[in-house]
């Protein structure tokens, strides 16, 4: 089966630091190649893959401030569709834009919807609802007006996340510095218990970081910047608990799974996909800061080995890869 | 001949006030219909045309601050190309984006390049250089790396611009409030001669307007805001002279032609297309403020009737329409 994989081009595939869409695209691509599929990855030229790499864009537009994202986006996407006939299926990981080319080619297309940046992009998903197969990344992220061929939860390469039964003494926050991700609540929780906290992730909202995070940094509450893949496992595996006090309906939540893989349980605000990806054997779901401090102690009842097993069973990239292959087959059979 | 005309969707076609690309698109579309061509205008739903209007976008994204320009752009353009088979030729007036769909359809395409917003968009024009026919709007706006099928100067509907042999006592500046357009030099010139000056045009650069224009407004130097088509003729025809002290290589300069049609000569800085569209019988080209005040008096030697005749001969929409029909025929014959 010949697959064209359209990566986003905000970052390299896989990303150097942040870049969850590119991360998942990379894991899936490498997994498909391992399963023997003939995959062509359309991504930035500095991407690293065992698939055939096709690039018309040197590097991610988020990594090159001179780049014109709109120009790169158009060059990247048109290049895929101009070669559509070479493939049995096109898998789009790059949001709504590629949908708009899909009726001009014969190759069937599947799109992983990594989340809706706003309601304003819905008209495009609705327009191509019957024409392109949509995969949701959690049931909670499904939009009632759209049809989906499947929900496929992200998987991770569990080898990158070492299990550690014996953590150090800190709490960990892992996510963008943005009100949605709730770093400010993580700080409140750590302060309440007078515990150490590390915060890791890129600064997406400068004002938020300046007003809600920076003033509270101290000897015990440290911001580490964006942490690349090589340090991620170490950071996560040494934490007592991952704090995930989100203020938005998170479509999936990769860092939660990565944390659990290391044996580190999760305290999360119960929004978006959290109830689907965290059960009571591996984490605590709460609805507020007050409930978080009330229930925090339950974290110590969770067995770290259960967290690891939970991910091994449900959230490996192998599982994700097989589910996508299944979807490709269903699409090709129905065509 | 069945023509699909892709209008920009920043503004309505024709625009209510500002919107030169939409203005030209409208004039050409109406002219083609008069010549008996079967034209479908893809534009905002509030557009006004004698062609068939096809719209998937209610109103221009510059006129609706809630709109997502990217989403509207993708819906608008994909809709044209999904219907490409219905047309003999597609005429794109909407910048580089539609080029990226052009290899996925069979219908030939011509693109009027209304100017290069930056060098960064060139890779896309280069990519489709052999595949799409480009029309330049002046020779000076041609890029050396691109091939062009023709230069077609814009035309205007001369009936909208009444000739006035006997103007009032003011100078006129007509253009966006932006450093490129040089309103600040128009003010300097008017002040030097202690003459009245009206400034008309939308505020594109707020800081520029606040710092370089607003402080100099007075009883004699008045900013009128954006002036719609119904008042444009009156404003232009009553002026002694149009001041056009541009600081960029203007690709064309519609207001210059509109002014001349009213009999109003032009004092322009000699950049971009100016030497092509203004000759010494209708205007003065200078290279600086100093030269402008030195040569300003020559304006009074220009016969206003010569300005009118000049436009009647070279810059009517009828001339523009015939030249585009000629280009369409050349493209269809070579296909």
XYZ file of C-alpha atoms in Angstrom:
670
model
C 0.000 0.000 0.000
C 1.400 3.378 -1.056
C 0.683 6.055 1.504
C 1.326 9.799 1.172
C 1.611 11.257 4.657
C 1.108 15.029 4.879
C 2.931 16.326 7.944
C 2.336 19.818 9.272
C 5.276 22.127 8.553
C 5.189 24.312 11.643
C 8.044 22.176 12.975
C 10.359 19.460 11.816
C 9.018 15.864 11.806
C 9.693 14.647 14.448
C 9.890 17.962 16.301
C 13.053 19.012 18.094
C 11.089 20.111 21.164
C 7.430 21.041 20.956
C 5.187 19.923 18.083
C 2.566 17.295 19.008
C 1.056 16.980 15.523
C 4.477 16.427 13.983
C 5.302 14.014 16.830
C 2.309 11.804 16.140
C 2.887 12.019 12.381
C 6.441 10.806 12.880
C 5.511 7.920 15.149
C 2.785 6.768 12.798
C 5.028 7.080 9.729
C 7.854 5.068 11.302
C 5.376 2.452 12.478
C 3.795 2.099 9.049
C 7.213 1.621 7.443
C 7.980 -1.103 10.001
C 4.743 -2.815 9.015
C 5.940 -2.857 5.408
C 3.856 -0.067 3.928
C 5.376 2.127 1.230
C 5.159 5.526 2.885
C 6.176 8.904 1.447
C 6.405 11.566 4.095
C 5.743 15.115 2.888
C 7.414 17.239 5.545
C 10.140 19.849 6.055
C 13.517 19.016 4.474
C 15.210 18.715 7.862
C 12.808 15.967 8.913
C 14.120 12.549 9.881
C 12.342 9.433 8.709
C 12.774 5.908 7.421
C 10.012 6.636 4.887
C 10.710 8.430 1.592
C 11.004 12.084 2.481
C 9.654 14.670 0.029
C 10.202 18.316 0.891
C 9.713 21.616 -0.797
C 10.101 23.547 2.448
C 13.541 23.703 4.074
C 12.498 24.010 7.691
C 9.423 24.594 9.854
C 7.965 28.090 9.630
C 7.944 28.288 13.420
C 11.704 27.695 13.346
C 12.490 30.327 10.708
C 11.172 33.776 11.475
C 11.983 34.922 7.917
C 9.630 32.355 6.416
C 6.208 33.232 5.035
C 3.981 30.485 6.498
C 1.264 30.999 3.918
C 3.638 30.586 0.990
C 5.267 27.494 2.496
C 1.887 25.990 3.297
C 0.683 26.425 -0.297
C 3.910 25.032 -1.777
C 3.870 22.052 0.581
C 0.250 21.086 0.091
C 0.082 21.623 -3.669
C 3.152 19.414 -4.067
C 1.338 16.498 -2.446
C -1.764 16.815 -4.563
C 0.151 17.271 -7.799
C 1.594 13.797 -7.109
C -1.659 12.277 -5.843
C -1.782 9.645 -8.592
C 1.334 7.987 -7.199
C -0.477 6.924 -4.028
C -3.248 4.578 -2.928
C -4.216 6.815 -0.040
C -3.341 10.258 1.273
C -3.222 10.746 5.016
C -3.543 14.390 6.035
C -2.235 15.487 9.436
C -2.175 19.198 8.511
C -5.561 20.575 9.455
C -8.281 21.713 7.080
C -6.276 23.175 4.208
C -5.523 19.958 2.289
C -9.236 19.084 2.292
C -9.781 21.859 -0.229
C -7.725 20.019 -2.838
C -9.306 16.635 -2.219
C -12.102 16.832 -4.798
C -9.624 17.578 -7.578
C -7.864 14.230 -7.321
C -8.882 10.571 -7.438
C -6.838 9.209 -4.527
C -8.927 8.744 -1.366
C -7.964 10.787 1.653
C -8.128 10.370 5.388
C -7.673 13.289 7.757
C -6.731 13.068 11.401
C -8.446 15.995 13.083
C -5.980 17.049 15.766
C -8.436 19.541 17.204
C -10.529 22.508 16.121
C -8.615 25.756 16.525
C -11.989 27.528 16.377
C -15.590 27.012 15.277
C -14.705 29.101 12.239
C -12.885 26.237 10.530
C -15.943 23.968 10.733
C -17.502 25.005 7.406
C -14.567 23.415 5.624
C -14.787 20.154 7.575
C -18.531 20.116 6.898
C -18.035 20.738 3.188
C -15.806 17.663 2.823
C -17.623 15.522 5.381
C -18.885 12.993 2.837
C -15.790 13.135 0.687
C -12.897 12.694 3.126
C -12.709 10.163 5.979
C -12.167 11.808 9.347
C -10.378 10.243 12.306
C -10.965 11.771 15.735
C -8.238 11.553 18.358
C -10.748 11.158 21.192
C -14.488 10.698 21.330
C -14.864 13.907 23.274
C -13.227 15.833 20.429
C -15.824 14.681 17.915
C -18.001 17.396 16.471
C -21.695 16.469 16.272
C -21.984 17.780 12.713
C -19.237 15.551 11.329
C -18.983 11.863 10.506
C -15.949 9.883 11.581
C -14.572 6.611 10.346
C -12.902 5.928 13.692
C -11.461 7.339 16.901
C -7.793 6.453 17.110
C -6.025 7.471 20.279
C -2.451 8.574 19.896
C 0.232 6.108 20.835
C 3.786 6.677 21.994
C 7.078 4.882 21.619
C 7.232 3.437 25.082
C 10.998 2.852 24.809
C 11.531 6.606 25.023
C 9.813 6.763 28.394
C 11.728 4.789 31.031
C 9.687 3.324 33.855
C 10.815 4.552 37.253
C 9.286 2.982 40.381
C 11.166 5.347 42.633
C 10.660 9.026 41.788
C 12.310 12.121 43.213
C 10.461 14.750 45.208
C 8.974 17.093 42.605
C 5.688 17.689 40.842
C 5.753 18.334 37.119
C 3.795 20.531 34.733
C 4.327 19.756 31.048
C 2.671 21.951 28.431
C 2.531 25.252 26.590
C 2.607 28.412 28.669
C -0.929 29.465 27.779
C -4.064 29.983 29.914
C -5.593 26.822 28.366
C -2.948 24.621 29.907
C -3.269 25.966 33.451
C 0.360 26.355 34.575
C -0.935 28.926 37.083
C -3.083 26.304 38.784
C -0.158 23.885 38.875
C 1.767 26.569 40.750
C -1.125 27.089 43.185
C -1.281 23.369 43.922
C 2.471 23.071 44.490
C 2.461 26.129 46.747
C -0.459 24.764 48.752
C 1.483 21.607 49.563
C 4.829 23.451 49.772
C 6.193 20.979 47.214
C 8.747 21.490 44.482
C 7.419 22.008 40.934
C 9.112 21.964 37.546
C 7.338 23.606 34.630
C 8.330 22.597 31.082
C 6.968 23.775 27.753
C 7.267 26.560 25.185
C 5.963 30.052 25.901
C 3.001 30.469 23.582
C 1.340 33.383 25.368
C 3.992 35.888 26.464
C 1.627 38.032 28.518
C 0.227 35.029 30.358
C 3.725 33.800 31.164
C 4.821 37.238 32.338
C 1.805 37.825 34.559
C 0.745 34.388 35.784
C 3.881 32.275 35.834
C 7.077 34.293 36.013
C 6.258 36.208 39.238
C 5.842 32.898 41.120
C 9.092 31.254 40.075
C 11.483 30.531 42.940
C 14.046 28.077 44.254
C 11.228 25.520 44.495
C 9.179 26.456 41.450
C 11.311 26.356 38.331
C 10.582 26.995 34.670
C 12.792 24.852 32.422
C 11.767 26.140 28.987
C 10.877 23.748 26.202
C 12.261 20.295 26.960
C 13.315 18.167 23.994
C 12.597 14.460 23.584
C 15.924 13.317 25.017
C 15.224 14.897 28.421
C 11.485 14.335 28.461
C 11.612 10.760 29.733
C 13.984 11.654 32.542
C 11.882 14.634 33.647
C 8.666 12.658 33.619
C 9.961 9.503 35.235
C 11.419 11.310 38.231
C 8.222 13.206 39.065
C 5.857 12.222 41.844
C 2.907 13.307 39.781
C 2.070 15.174 36.575
C -0.213 18.139 37.178
C -2.520 18.714 34.214
C -4.980 21.404 35.357
C -6.346 22.270 31.911
C -8.774 25.084 31.202
C -9.894 23.859 27.779
C -11.324 20.730 26.240
C -8.050 19.092 25.367
C -8.508 16.902 22.271
C -6.040 14.300 23.504
C -3.095 15.079 25.799
C 0.133 13.332 24.794
C 2.060 14.395 27.900
C -0.440 12.550 30.094
C 0.279 9.276 28.330
C 4.015 9.911 28.311
C 3.903 10.533 32.032
C 1.945 7.375 32.753
C 4.412 5.367 30.676
C 7.151 6.461 33.065
C 5.051 5.300 35.993
C 4.098 8.836 36.974
C 0.398 9.213 37.838
C -1.617 12.223 36.743
C -3.793 14.760 38.480
C -5.898 16.387 35.768
C -8.866 18.689 35.509
C -11.709 16.669 34.053
C -12.157 18.335 30.684
C -12.013 17.205 27.049
C -10.508 13.783 26.538
C -9.297 13.307 30.127
C -12.056 10.915 31.186
C -11.267 8.771 28.150
C -7.530 8.517 28.578
C -7.139 8.561 32.374
C -8.952 6.005 34.527
C -8.959 5.821 38.336
C -6.160 3.244 38.399
C -3.665 5.766 37.043
C -4.888 9.228 37.881
C -7.218 11.577 39.677
C -9.711 13.682 37.753
C -11.016 16.775 39.532
C -13.066 19.802 38.606
C -11.347 22.623 40.459
C -8.324 23.725 42.401
C -10.220 23.064 45.631
C -10.997 19.512 44.596
C -7.406 19.075 43.445
C -5.951 19.846 46.865
C -8.669 17.790 48.558
C -7.941 14.675 46.491
C -4.248 15.103 45.869
C -3.322 12.538 48.527
C -4.979 9.765 46.511
C -2.054 10.003 44.102
C 0.038 8.108 46.649
C -2.358 5.143 46.436
C -1.663 4.667 42.755
C 0.865 1.987 41.886
C 3.443 3.333 39.471
C 3.722 -0.084 37.828
C -0.011 0.054 37.057
C 0.548 3.292 35.153
C 3.204 1.669 33.000
C 1.035 -1.394 32.300
C -1.915 0.816 31.455
C 0.042 2.521 28.684
C 1.577 -0.736 27.440
C -1.933 -2.074 27.031
C -3.680 0.925 25.518
C -1.386 3.627 24.220
C 1.561 2.187 22.321
C 2.361 3.416 18.835
C 2.018 -0.202 17.643
C -1.657 -0.118 18.605
C -2.096 3.245 16.863
C -0.337 2.000 13.743
C -2.507 -1.126 13.454
C -5.651 0.909 13.902
C -4.639 3.303 11.127
C -3.792 0.422 8.796
C -7.230 -0.980 9.533
C -8.775 2.368 8.592
C -6.762 2.586 5.371
C -7.980 -0.878 4.413
C -11.585 -0.002 5.119
C -11.297 3.108 2.953
C -9.626 1.269 0.073
C -12.157 -1.545 0.228
C -15.084 0.841 0.103
C -13.622 2.721 -2.892
C -16.356 31.672 -24.406
C -17.031 30.605 -20.825
C -14.882 32.519 -18.375
C -14.554 31.917 -14.624
C -13.398 35.149 -13.015
C -11.856 34.750 -9.549
C -12.275 38.000 -7.645
C -10.396 38.682 -4.433
C -12.681 38.511 -1.400
C -11.104 41.154 0.799
C -13.905 43.474 -0.351
C -17.111 43.315 -2.302
C -16.831 43.383 -6.122
C -17.033 46.266 -6.984
C -15.769 47.653 -3.679
C -17.869 50.107 -1.687
C -14.879 52.362 -1.088
C -11.320 51.075 -1.294
C -10.414 47.853 -3.127
C -8.433 48.349 -6.370
C -8.155 44.652 -7.265
C -11.898 44.186 -6.851
C -12.477 47.425 -8.791
C -10.525 46.225 -11.803
C -12.103 42.770 -11.581
C -15.545 44.360 -11.675
C -14.812 46.626 -14.626
C -13.320 43.789 -16.626
C -16.185 41.423 -15.774
C -18.852 43.913 -16.803
C -16.953 44.716 -19.984
C -16.603 41.054 -20.929
C -20.330 40.507 -20.436
C -21.042 43.482 -22.712
C -18.825 41.873 -25.336
C -21.000 38.779 -25.186
C -18.744 36.448 -23.186
C -20.341 34.019 -20.752
C -18.727 35.117 -17.486
C -19.163 33.596 -14.039
C -17.870 35.867 -11.313
C -16.664 34.089 -8.174
C -16.837 36.811 -5.533
C -18.490 37.714 -2.224
C -22.259 37.223 -2.080
C -22.900 40.951 -1.734
C -21.140 41.649 -5.024
C -22.999 43.360 -7.868
C -22.546 42.133 -11.417
C -24.269 41.457 -14.712
C -22.291 38.197 -14.929
C -23.405 35.019 -13.153
C -22.426 35.499 -9.525
C -21.213 32.462 -7.567
C -20.468 32.990 -3.885
C -19.627 30.831 -0.941
C -18.498 33.793 1.145
C -21.132 36.254 2.380
C -19.046 39.397 2.506
C -15.437 40.568 2.260
C -13.212 39.528 5.141
C -12.031 43.120 5.468
C -15.648 44.138 6.027
C -16.438 41.498 8.653
C -14.089 41.462 11.591
C -15.554 38.131 12.767
C -14.528 36.384 9.576
C -11.562 34.017 9.341
C -9.815 35.169 6.132
C -7.958 31.887 5.704
C -11.106 29.783 5.894
C -12.991 32.055 3.487
C -10.065 32.089 1.083
C -9.905 28.280 0.995
C -13.679 27.908 0.559
C -13.756 30.518 -2.189
C -10.836 29.196 -4.216
C -11.648 25.493 -3.903
C -15.162 26.215 -5.116
C -13.824 27.633 -8.371
C -11.513 24.733 -9.063
C -14.107 22.107 -8.202
C -16.157 23.596 -11.056
C -13.225 24.109 -13.422
C -14.632 21.762 -16.090
C -17.524 24.148 -16.689
C -15.223 26.812 -18.107
C -12.996 27.417 -21.122
C -10.660 29.631 -19.158
C -10.125 30.693 -15.560
C -8.992 34.238 -14.905
C -7.425 34.688 -11.475
C -7.320 38.144 -9.900
C -6.650 36.810 -6.371
C -2.889 36.640 -6.023
C -0.791 33.495 -5.847
C -3.073 31.112 -3.969
C -5.198 29.872 -6.897
C -2.032 28.981 -8.817
C -1.523 26.087 -6.436
C -4.674 24.380 -7.690
C -3.956 24.951 -11.370
C -2.113 21.715 -12.112
C -5.004 19.640 -10.767
C -7.446 20.777 -13.443
C -7.531 20.848 -17.252
C -8.907 24.342 -17.828
C -6.192 26.856 -18.743
C -5.642 29.746 -16.392
C -4.501 33.314 -16.683
C -3.429 35.352 -13.669
C -3.281 39.111 -13.451
C -0.431 39.895 -11.093
C -1.611 42.995 -9.253
C 1.739 43.393 -7.537
C 4.131 41.421 -5.365
C 3.373 41.911 -1.691
C 6.907 40.647 -0.996
C 9.744 38.689 -2.589
C 8.594 35.765 -0.459
C 5.666 34.979 -2.725
C 7.908 34.634 -5.797
C 8.644 30.904 -5.397
C 5.002 30.191 -6.120
C 4.901 32.399 -9.210
C 8.106 30.742 -10.384
C 6.737 27.248 -9.801
C 3.755 27.887 -12.092
C 5.591 30.112 -14.565
C 5.318 27.661 -17.463
C 1.892 26.413 -16.509
C -0.162 29.585 -15.966
C -0.181 32.682 -18.213
C 0.747 35.843 -16.346
C -0.440 39.335 -17.174
C 1.515 42.275 -15.758
C -0.281 45.533 -15.056
C 2.750 47.611 -16.058
C 6.099 46.789 -17.585
C 7.878 48.151 -14.551
C 6.059 45.636 -12.355
C 7.397 42.678 -14.312
C 9.702 40.374 -12.426
C 12.781 39.288 -14.419
C 12.354 35.654 -13.398
C 8.826 35.354 -14.759
C 7.353 35.094 -18.253
C 4.367 37.190 -19.187
C 1.845 36.790 -21.956
C 1.116 40.525 -21.981
C 1.117 43.790 -20.068
C -2.425 45.089 -19.848
C -2.833 48.475 -18.230
C -5.934 48.926 -16.135
C -8.797 50.856 -17.659
C -11.552 52.840 -16.024
C -15.190 53.603 -16.793
C -14.690 57.135 -17.988
C -18.378 57.952 -17.445
C -17.804 57.843 -13.711
C -15.191 60.581 -13.930
C -16.715 63.846 -15.147
C -14.416 66.176 -17.034
C -14.126 69.583 -15.391
C -12.230 72.331 -17.234
C -12.660 74.716 -14.321
C -11.453 73.314 -11.008
C -11.704 74.755 -7.500
C -8.707 75.858 -5.454
C -7.473 72.673 -3.759
C -4.809 70.028 -4.237
C -5.773 66.403 -3.739
C -4.087 63.335 -2.315
C -5.863 60.063 -3.050
C -4.521 56.839 -1.539
C -4.028 54.664 1.515
C -2.626 56.285 4.636
C 0.643 54.358 4.550
C 4.284 55.477 4.195
C 4.354 53.969 0.672
C 1.793 56.421 -0.585
C 3.481 59.553 0.755
C 0.592 61.573 2.232
C 3.213 63.301 4.408
C 4.965 64.671 1.313
C 1.659 65.840 -0.130
C 1.171 67.810 3.094
C 4.665 69.308 2.822
C 4.027 70.407 -0.747
C 0.668 71.982 0.095
C 2.163 73.785 3.095
C 5.065 75.075 1.007
C 2.665 76.755 -1.403
C 0.142 77.642 1.333
C -2.523 75.866 -0.705
C -5.522 73.858 0.429
C -5.195 70.064 0.400
C -7.749 67.290 0.724
C -6.529 63.828 1.663
C -8.753 60.832 0.847
C -8.168 57.143 1.452
C -8.424 54.436 4.096
C -6.073 54.353 7.078
C -3.926 51.290 6.507
C -1.095 52.189 8.875
C -2.517 53.664 12.084
C 0.835 54.735 13.505
C 1.834 56.474 10.295
C -1.472 58.320 10.194
C -1.199 59.349 13.835
C 2.382 60.561 13.578
C 2.797 61.860 10.046
C -0.648 63.014 8.962
C -3.003 63.825 11.836
C -0.765 66.444 13.538
C -0.739 68.525 10.338
C -4.473 68.586 9.691
C -6.017 72.064 9.816
C -8.665 74.291 8.278
C -6.708 74.065 5.012
C -5.448 70.496 5.178
C -8.355 68.104 5.601
C -8.578 64.323 5.848
C -11.839 63.052 4.370
C -11.567 59.341 5.158
C -12.198 56.717 2.509
C -14.184 58.227 -0.356
C -16.619 55.950 -2.181
C -17.075 55.796 -5.954
C -20.020 58.211 -6.013
C -17.942 61.073 -4.590
C -14.658 60.160 -6.214
C -15.376 61.845 -9.541
C -16.478 65.071 -7.863
C -13.418 65.182 -5.601
C -10.999 64.536 -8.441
C -12.579 66.814 -11.013
C -12.557 69.848 -8.731
C -8.869 69.547 -7.825
C -6.159 71.709 -9.357
C -3.746 68.789 -9.267
C -3.398 65.278 -7.877
C -0.330 64.874 -5.676
C 1.069 61.346 -5.927
C 4.382 61.453 -4.044
C 4.875 57.705 -3.754
C 7.647 56.027 -1.811
C 7.335 52.585 -3.424
C 7.355 51.115 -6.896
C 3.652 51.355 -7.529
C 2.569 48.538 -9.874
C -0.047 50.708 -11.589
C -1.860 53.621 -9.880
C -5.578 53.731 -10.655
C -6.159 57.079 -8.944
C -3.716 58.720 -11.349
C -5.783 57.633 -14.347
C -9.039 58.551 -12.640
C -7.688 62.005 -11.928
C -6.529 62.554 -15.497
C -9.952 61.460 -16.767
C -11.462 64.359 -14.818
C -8.982 66.729 -16.444
C -6.876 66.983 -13.316
C -3.120 66.746 -13.992
C -0.787 64.801 -11.765
C 2.400 65.570 -9.903
C 3.994 62.214 -9.090
C 7.256 60.897 -7.778
C 8.893 58.974 -10.586
C 8.759 55.427 -9.262
C 7.267 52.125 -10.415
C 4.800 52.457 -13.271
C 4.625 56.268 -13.237
C 6.816 56.838 -16.296
C 4.617 54.415 -18.231
C 1.243 55.859 -17.357
C 2.017 59.590 -17.041
C 3.610 61.471 -19.931
C 4.677 65.125 -19.969
C 1.440 66.257 -21.625
C -0.577 65.325 -18.522
C 1.728 65.386 -15.543
C 5.045 66.178 -13.917
C 7.343 63.412 -12.713
C 9.889 64.378 -10.074
C 12.312 62.571 -7.823
C 12.033 64.458 -4.542
C 10.133 67.008 -2.523
C 12.646 69.676 -3.608
C 12.096 68.923 -7.267
C 8.353 68.814 -6.662
C 8.210 72.381 -5.367
C 10.636 73.525 -8.069
C 8.546 72.115 -10.916
C 5.071 72.443 -9.418
C 4.310 75.568 -11.485
C 4.493 73.528 -14.706
C 1.176 71.993 -13.728
C -0.515 75.205 -14.822
C 0.818 74.760 -18.378
C -1.025 71.442 -18.752
C -4.338 71.644 -20.619
C -7.024 69.852 -18.655
C -8.696 68.783 -21.889
C -5.470 67.041 -22.908
C -5.656 64.959 -19.731
C -9.159 63.824 -20.560
C -8.219 62.948 -24.144
C -5.165 61.069 -22.935
C -7.301 58.736 -20.846
C -9.949 58.360 -23.544
C -7.223 57.193 -25.867
C -5.233 54.912 -23.573
C -6.995 53.953 -20.372
C -10.643 53.127 -20.956
C -12.068 49.870 -19.692
C -13.068 49.066 -23.294
C -9.389 48.969 -24.253
C -8.594 46.798 -21.232
C -11.464 44.427 -22.051
C -10.402 43.970 -25.689
C -6.831 43.287 -24.653
C -7.921 40.618 -22.179
C -10.175 38.983 -24.775
C -7.183 38.918 -27.090
C -5.130 37.204 -24.383
C -7.880 34.643 -23.703
C -7.963 33.815 -27.419
C -4.215 33.406 -27.614
C -4.288 31.047 -24.644
C -7.159 28.974 -26.034
C -5.549 28.777 -29.465
C -2.269 27.584 -28.037
C -3.968 24.876 -25.944
